């Protein structure tokens, strides 16, 4: 529900799979939270809100599973997050990709060792990414796929590591 400002939190019984509710995470910057991804190391959750135009980073305690707020990344010129929607993370946990519906963009953010995010680039394309809603990264981390509703398009992008020229060769 777009009126909620919470992320539900559950414990799962390993014997029978049943769920027991824990106290939810409630924050104003989670208003309209819609998409969520967990880091490969299970230490952080990344939540997008197309209502608040942001990414909320929650730290997860590996021992008891409790979550706490770590960071909120808001829309800016380097992070076009208006209508922030689909979110995915690279298999190595170093990059986070966010689809932004209203900005017709995909923002790439670098993830540091503490789980904090820093925008590094963005692709804005009103034609090919019109109302982009979903993103997925390949298992090897080399390709990013997006689904854009108004463009009626599935697009693919090569993920180029820093220091490479795009052909797999080191930059001079």
C-alpha positions as YAML, in Angstrom:
chain: A
units: angstrom
residues:
- id: 1
  name: UNK
  ca: [0.00, 0.00, 0.00]
- id: 2
  name: UNK
  ca: [1.34, 3.43, -0.91]
- id: 3
  name: UNK
  ca: [0.05, 4.82, 2.39]
- id: 4
  name: UNK
  ca: [2.26, 2.58, 4.51]
- id: 5
  name: UNK
  ca: [5.72, 3.72, 5.61]
- id: 6
  name: UNK
  ca: [6.95, 0.33, 6.72]
- id: 7
  name: UNK
  ca: [8.95, -2.70, 5.77]
- id: 8
  name: UNK
  ca: [7.45, -5.86, 7.26]
- id: 9
  name: UNK
  ca: [9.88, -8.14, 9.05]
- id: 10
  name: UNK
  ca: [9.37, -11.85, 9.77]
- id: 11
  name: UNK
  ca: [11.14, -14.80, 11.38]
- id: 12
  name: UNK
  ca: [10.80, -18.09, 9.52]
- id: 13
  name: UNK
  ca: [10.53, -21.39, 11.34]
- id: 14
  name: UNK
  ca: [13.13, -23.67, 9.66]
- id: 15
  name: UNK
  ca: [11.15, -26.80, 10.55]
- id: 16
  name: UNK
  ca: [7.79, -25.97, 9.01]
- id: 17
  name: UNK
  ca: [8.37, -22.71, 7.10]
- id: 18
  name: UNK
  ca: [5.78, -20.73, 9.07]
- id: 19
  name: UNK
  ca: [6.31, -17.01, 9.53]
- id: 20
  name: UNK
  ca: [6.13, -15.01, 12.74]
- id: 21
  name: UNK
  ca: [5.84, -11.23, 12.49]
- id: 22
  name: UNK
  ca: [8.50, -9.04, 14.08]
- id: 23
  name: UNK
  ca: [8.22, -5.32, 14.67]
- id: 24
  name: UNK
  ca: [8.14, -3.62, 11.27]
- id: 25
  name: UNK
  ca: [10.62, -0.95, 10.26]
- id: 26
  name: UNK
  ca: [8.63, 2.31, 10.21]
- id: 27
  name: UNK
  ca: [10.09, 5.49, 8.72]
- id: 28
  name: UNK
  ca: [8.67, 8.45, 6.82]
- id: 29
  name: UNK
  ca: [11.20, 7.92, 4.00]
- id: 30
  name: UNK
  ca: [9.71, 4.45, 3.44]
- id: 31
  name: UNK
  ca: [6.35, 5.97, 2.46]
- id: 32
  name: UNK
  ca: [5.23, 4.09, -0.64]
- id: 33
  name: UNK
  ca: [8.03, 1.50, -0.42]
- id: 34
  name: UNK
  ca: [7.52, -0.89, -3.29]
- id: 35
  name: UNK
  ca: [10.71, -2.73, -4.30]
- id: 36
  name: UNK
  ca: [13.38, -4.39, -2.16]
- id: 37
  name: UNK
  ca: [16.61, -6.32, -2.66]
- id: 38
  name: UNK
  ca: [19.03, -7.86, -0.17]
- id: 39
  name: UNK
  ca: [22.79, -7.72, -0.60]
- id: 40
  name: UNK
  ca: [24.64, -10.94, -1.48]
- id: 41
  name: UNK
  ca: [26.31, -10.89, 1.96]
- id: 42
  name: UNK
  ca: [22.87, -10.66, 3.67]
- id: 43
  name: UNK
  ca: [23.98, -7.56, 5.60]
- id: 44
  name: UNK
  ca: [21.88, -4.86, 3.89]
- id: 45
  name: UNK
  ca: [18.44, -4.29, 2.43]
- id: 46
  name: UNK
  ca: [17.85, -1.69, -0.26]
- id: 47
  name: UNK
  ca: [14.30, -0.38, -0.57]
- id: 48
  name: UNK
  ca: [12.97, 1.98, -3.25]
- id: 49
  name: UNK
  ca: [9.97, 4.26, -3.00]
- id: 50
  name: UNK
  ca: [8.43, 5.74, -6.14]
- id: 51
  name: UNK
  ca: [6.43, 8.04, -3.84]
- id: 52
  name: UNK
  ca: [9.40, 9.48, -1.94]
- id: 53
  name: UNK
  ca: [11.82, 9.21, -4.91]
- id: 54
  name: UNK
  ca: [14.55, 7.58, -2.84]
- id: 55
  name: UNK
  ca: [16.48, 4.49, -1.82]
- id: 56
  name: UNK
  ca: [16.48, 3.55, 1.86]
- id: 57
  name: UNK
  ca: [19.41, 1.43, 3.06]
- id: 58
  name: UNK
  ca: [18.78, -0.79, 6.07]
- id: 59
  name: UNK
  ca: [21.59, -2.59, 7.90]
- id: 60
  name: UNK
  ca: [20.82, -6.15, 8.99]
- id: 61
  name: UNK
  ca: [22.36, -7.66, 12.09]
- id: 62
  name: UNK
  ca: [23.67, -11.09, 10.98]
- id: 63
  name: UNK
  ca: [23.16, -12.61, 14.44]
- id: 64
  name: UNK
  ca: [19.58, -11.68, 15.30]
- id: 65
  name: UNK
  ca: [18.30, -10.26, 11.98]
- id: 66
  name: UNK
  ca: [17.34, -6.89, 13.45]
- id: 67
  name: UNK
  ca: [17.37, -4.01, 11.00]
- id: 68
  name: UNK
  ca: [18.36, -0.40, 11.45]
- id: 69
  name: UNK
  ca: [18.46, 2.63, 9.15]
- id: 70
  name: UNK
  ca: [21.85, 3.29, 7.58]
- id: 71
  name: UNK
  ca: [21.24, 5.79, 4.76]
- id: 72
  name: UNK
  ca: [18.65, 7.43, 2.54]
- id: 73
  name: UNK
  ca: [19.70, 8.33, -1.00]
- id: 74
  name: UNK
  ca: [17.46, 11.07, -2.39]
- id: 75
  name: UNK
  ca: [16.97, 12.15, -5.98]
- id: 76
  name: UNK
  ca: [19.58, 14.59, -7.27]
- id: 77
  name: UNK
  ca: [21.25, 15.56, -10.51]
- id: 78
  name: UNK
  ca: [23.65, 12.61, -10.14]
- id: 79
  name: UNK
  ca: [20.88, 10.26, -9.00]
- id: 80
  name: UNK
  ca: [17.69, 10.74, -11.06]
- id: 81
  name: UNK
  ca: [15.39, 8.78, -8.74]
- id: 82
  name: UNK
  ca: [12.00, 10.36, -9.44]
- id: 83
  name: UNK
  ca: [9.66, 7.39, -9.44]
- id: 84
  name: UNK
  ca: [12.37, 5.04, -8.07]
- id: 85
  name: UNK
  ca: [11.10, 1.53, -8.72]
- id: 86
  name: UNK
  ca: [12.90, -1.70, -9.61]
- id: 87
  name: UNK
  ca: [16.20, -2.37, -7.88]
- id: 88
  name: UNK
  ca: [18.85, -5.04, -8.26]
- id: 89
  name: UNK
  ca: [22.40, -5.63, -7.08]
- id: 90
  name: UNK
  ca: [25.40, -7.11, -8.87]
- id: 91
  name: UNK
  ca: [26.43, -10.65, -7.82]
- id: 92
  name: UNK
  ca: [29.67, -9.31, -6.28]
- id: 93
  name: UNK
  ca: [27.63, -6.77, -4.28]
- id: 94
  name: UNK
  ca: [29.61, -3.78, -5.56]
- id: 95
  name: UNK
  ca: [26.94, -2.10, -7.71]
- id: 96
  name: UNK
  ca: [23.25, -1.32, -7.23]
- id: 97
  name: UNK
  ca: [20.99, -0.46, -10.19]
- id: 98
  name: UNK
  ca: [17.73, 1.45, -9.79]
- id: 99
  name: UNK
  ca: [15.01, 1.98, -12.42]
- id: 100
  name: UNK
  ca: [13.22, 5.33, -12.11]
- id: 101
  name: UNK
  ca: [9.84, 5.48, -13.80]
- id: 102
  name: UNK
  ca: [9.26, 9.22, -13.95]
- id: 103
  name: UNK
  ca: [12.86, 10.14, -14.81]
- id: 104
  name: UNK
  ca: [12.98, 7.40, -17.50]
- id: 105
  name: UNK
  ca: [16.37, 6.42, -16.15]
- id: 106
  name: UNK
  ca: [18.60, 3.80, -14.61]
- id: 107
  name: UNK
  ca: [20.93, 4.97, -11.87]
- id: 108
  name: UNK
  ca: [24.11, 3.06, -11.02]
- id: 109
  name: UNK
  ca: [25.37, 3.33, -7.44]
- id: 110
  name: UNK
  ca: [28.60, 2.05, -5.93]
- id: 111
  name: UNK
  ca: [28.24, 0.11, -2.66]
- id: 112
  name: UNK
  ca: [30.97, 0.51, -0.06]
- id: 113
  name: UNK
  ca: [32.01, -2.06, 2.57]
- id: 114
  name: UNK
  ca: [29.59, -0.56, 5.09]
- id: 115
  name: UNK
  ca: [26.69, -0.91, 2.64]
- id: 116
  name: UNK
  ca: [26.36, 2.82, 1.89]
- id: 117
  name: UNK
  ca: [25.59, 3.89, -1.67]
- id: 118
  name: UNK
  ca: [27.14, 6.57, -3.84]
- id: 119
  name: UNK
  ca: [25.78, 7.44, -7.31]
- id: 120
  name: UNK
  ca: [28.37, 6.87, -10.05]
- id: 121
  name: UNK
  ca: [26.37, 7.22, -13.26]
- id: 122
  name: UNK
  ca: [22.91, 7.38, -14.75]
- id: 123
  name: UNK
  ca: [21.35, 6.63, -18.11]
- id: 124
  name: UNK
  ca: [18.36, 8.78, -19.02]
- id: 125
  name: UNK
  ca: [16.49, 7.76, -22.18]
- id: 126
  name: UNK
  ca: [12.90, 9.04, -22.58]
- id: 127
  name: UNK
  ca: [12.45, 6.87, -25.67]
- id: 128
  name: UNK
  ca: [13.94, 3.50, -24.63]
- id: 129
  name: UNK
  ca: [13.40, 3.77, -20.86]
- id: 130
  name: UNK
  ca: [9.95, 5.39, -20.82]
- id: 131
  name: UNK
  ca: [8.38, 4.33, -17.47]
- id: 132
  name: UNK
  ca: [11.20, 1.83, -16.78]
- id: 133
  name: UNK
  ca: [9.98, -0.34, -13.95]
- id: 134
  name: UNK
  ca: [12.16, -3.42, -13.68]
- id: 135
  name: UNK
  ca: [15.87, -4.20, -13.71]
- id: 136
  name: UNK
  ca: [17.78, -7.47, -13.45]
- id: 137
  name: UNK
  ca: [21.49, -8.22, -13.63]
- id: 138
  name: UNK
  ca: [22.89, -11.42, -15.16]
- id: 139
  name: UNK
  ca: [24.43, -14.04, -12.86]
- id: 140
  name: UNK
  ca: [27.93, -13.15, -14.08]
- id: 141
  name: UNK
  ca: [27.29, -9.42, -13.52]
- id: 142
  name: UNK
  ca: [28.18, -8.48, -17.08]
- id: 143
  name: UNK
  ca: [24.72, -7.51, -18.38]
- id: 144
  name: UNK
  ca: [21.89, -5.41, -17.00]
- id: 145
  name: UNK
  ca: [18.37, -5.84, -18.36]
- id: 146
  name: UNK
  ca: [15.49, -3.38, -18.03]
- id: 147
  name: UNK
  ca: [11.77, -3.47, -18.75]
- id: 148
  name: UNK
  ca: [10.12, -0.20, -19.75]
- id: 149
  name: UNK
  ca: [6.32, -0.18, -19.82]
- id: 150
  name: UNK
  ca: [5.61, 2.83, -22.04]
- id: 151
  name: UNK
  ca: [8.50, 2.01, -24.39]
- id: 152
  name: UNK
  ca: [7.21, -1.57, -24.72]
- id: 153
  name: UNK
  ca: [10.87, -2.51, -24.50]
- id: 154
  name: UNK
  ca: [13.27, -4.90, -22.88]
- id: 155
  name: UNK
  ca: [16.77, -3.41, -23.09]
- id: 156
  name: UNK
  ca: [20.19, -4.81, -22.27]
- id: 157
  name: UNK
  ca: [23.29, -2.91, -21.20]
- id: 158
  name: UNK
  ca: [26.85, -4.08, -20.81]
- id: 159
  name: UNK
  ca: [28.17, -3.50, -17.29]
- id: 160
  name: UNK
  ca: [31.71, -2.20, -17.73]
- id: 161
  name: UNK
  ca: [33.99, -2.40, -14.68]
- id: 162
  name: UNK
  ca: [35.97, 0.71, -13.84]
- id: 163
  name: UNK
  ca: [39.33, 0.77, -15.56]
- id: 164
  name: UNK
  ca: [38.13, -1.06, -18.68]
- id: 165
  name: UNK
  ca: [37.40, 0.40, -22.09]
- id: 166
  name: UNK
  ca: [34.23, -1.61, -22.70]
- id: 167
  name: UNK
  ca: [35.97, -4.35, -24.66]
- id: 168
  name: UNK
  ca: [37.48, -6.00, -21.62]
- id: 169
  name: UNK
  ca: [40.85, -4.27, -22.06]
- id: 170
  name: UNK
  ca: [42.48, -2.08, -19.41]
- id: 171
  name: UNK
  ca: [42.24, 1.64, -20.06]
- id: 172
  name: UNK
  ca: [45.54, 3.51, -20.56]
...
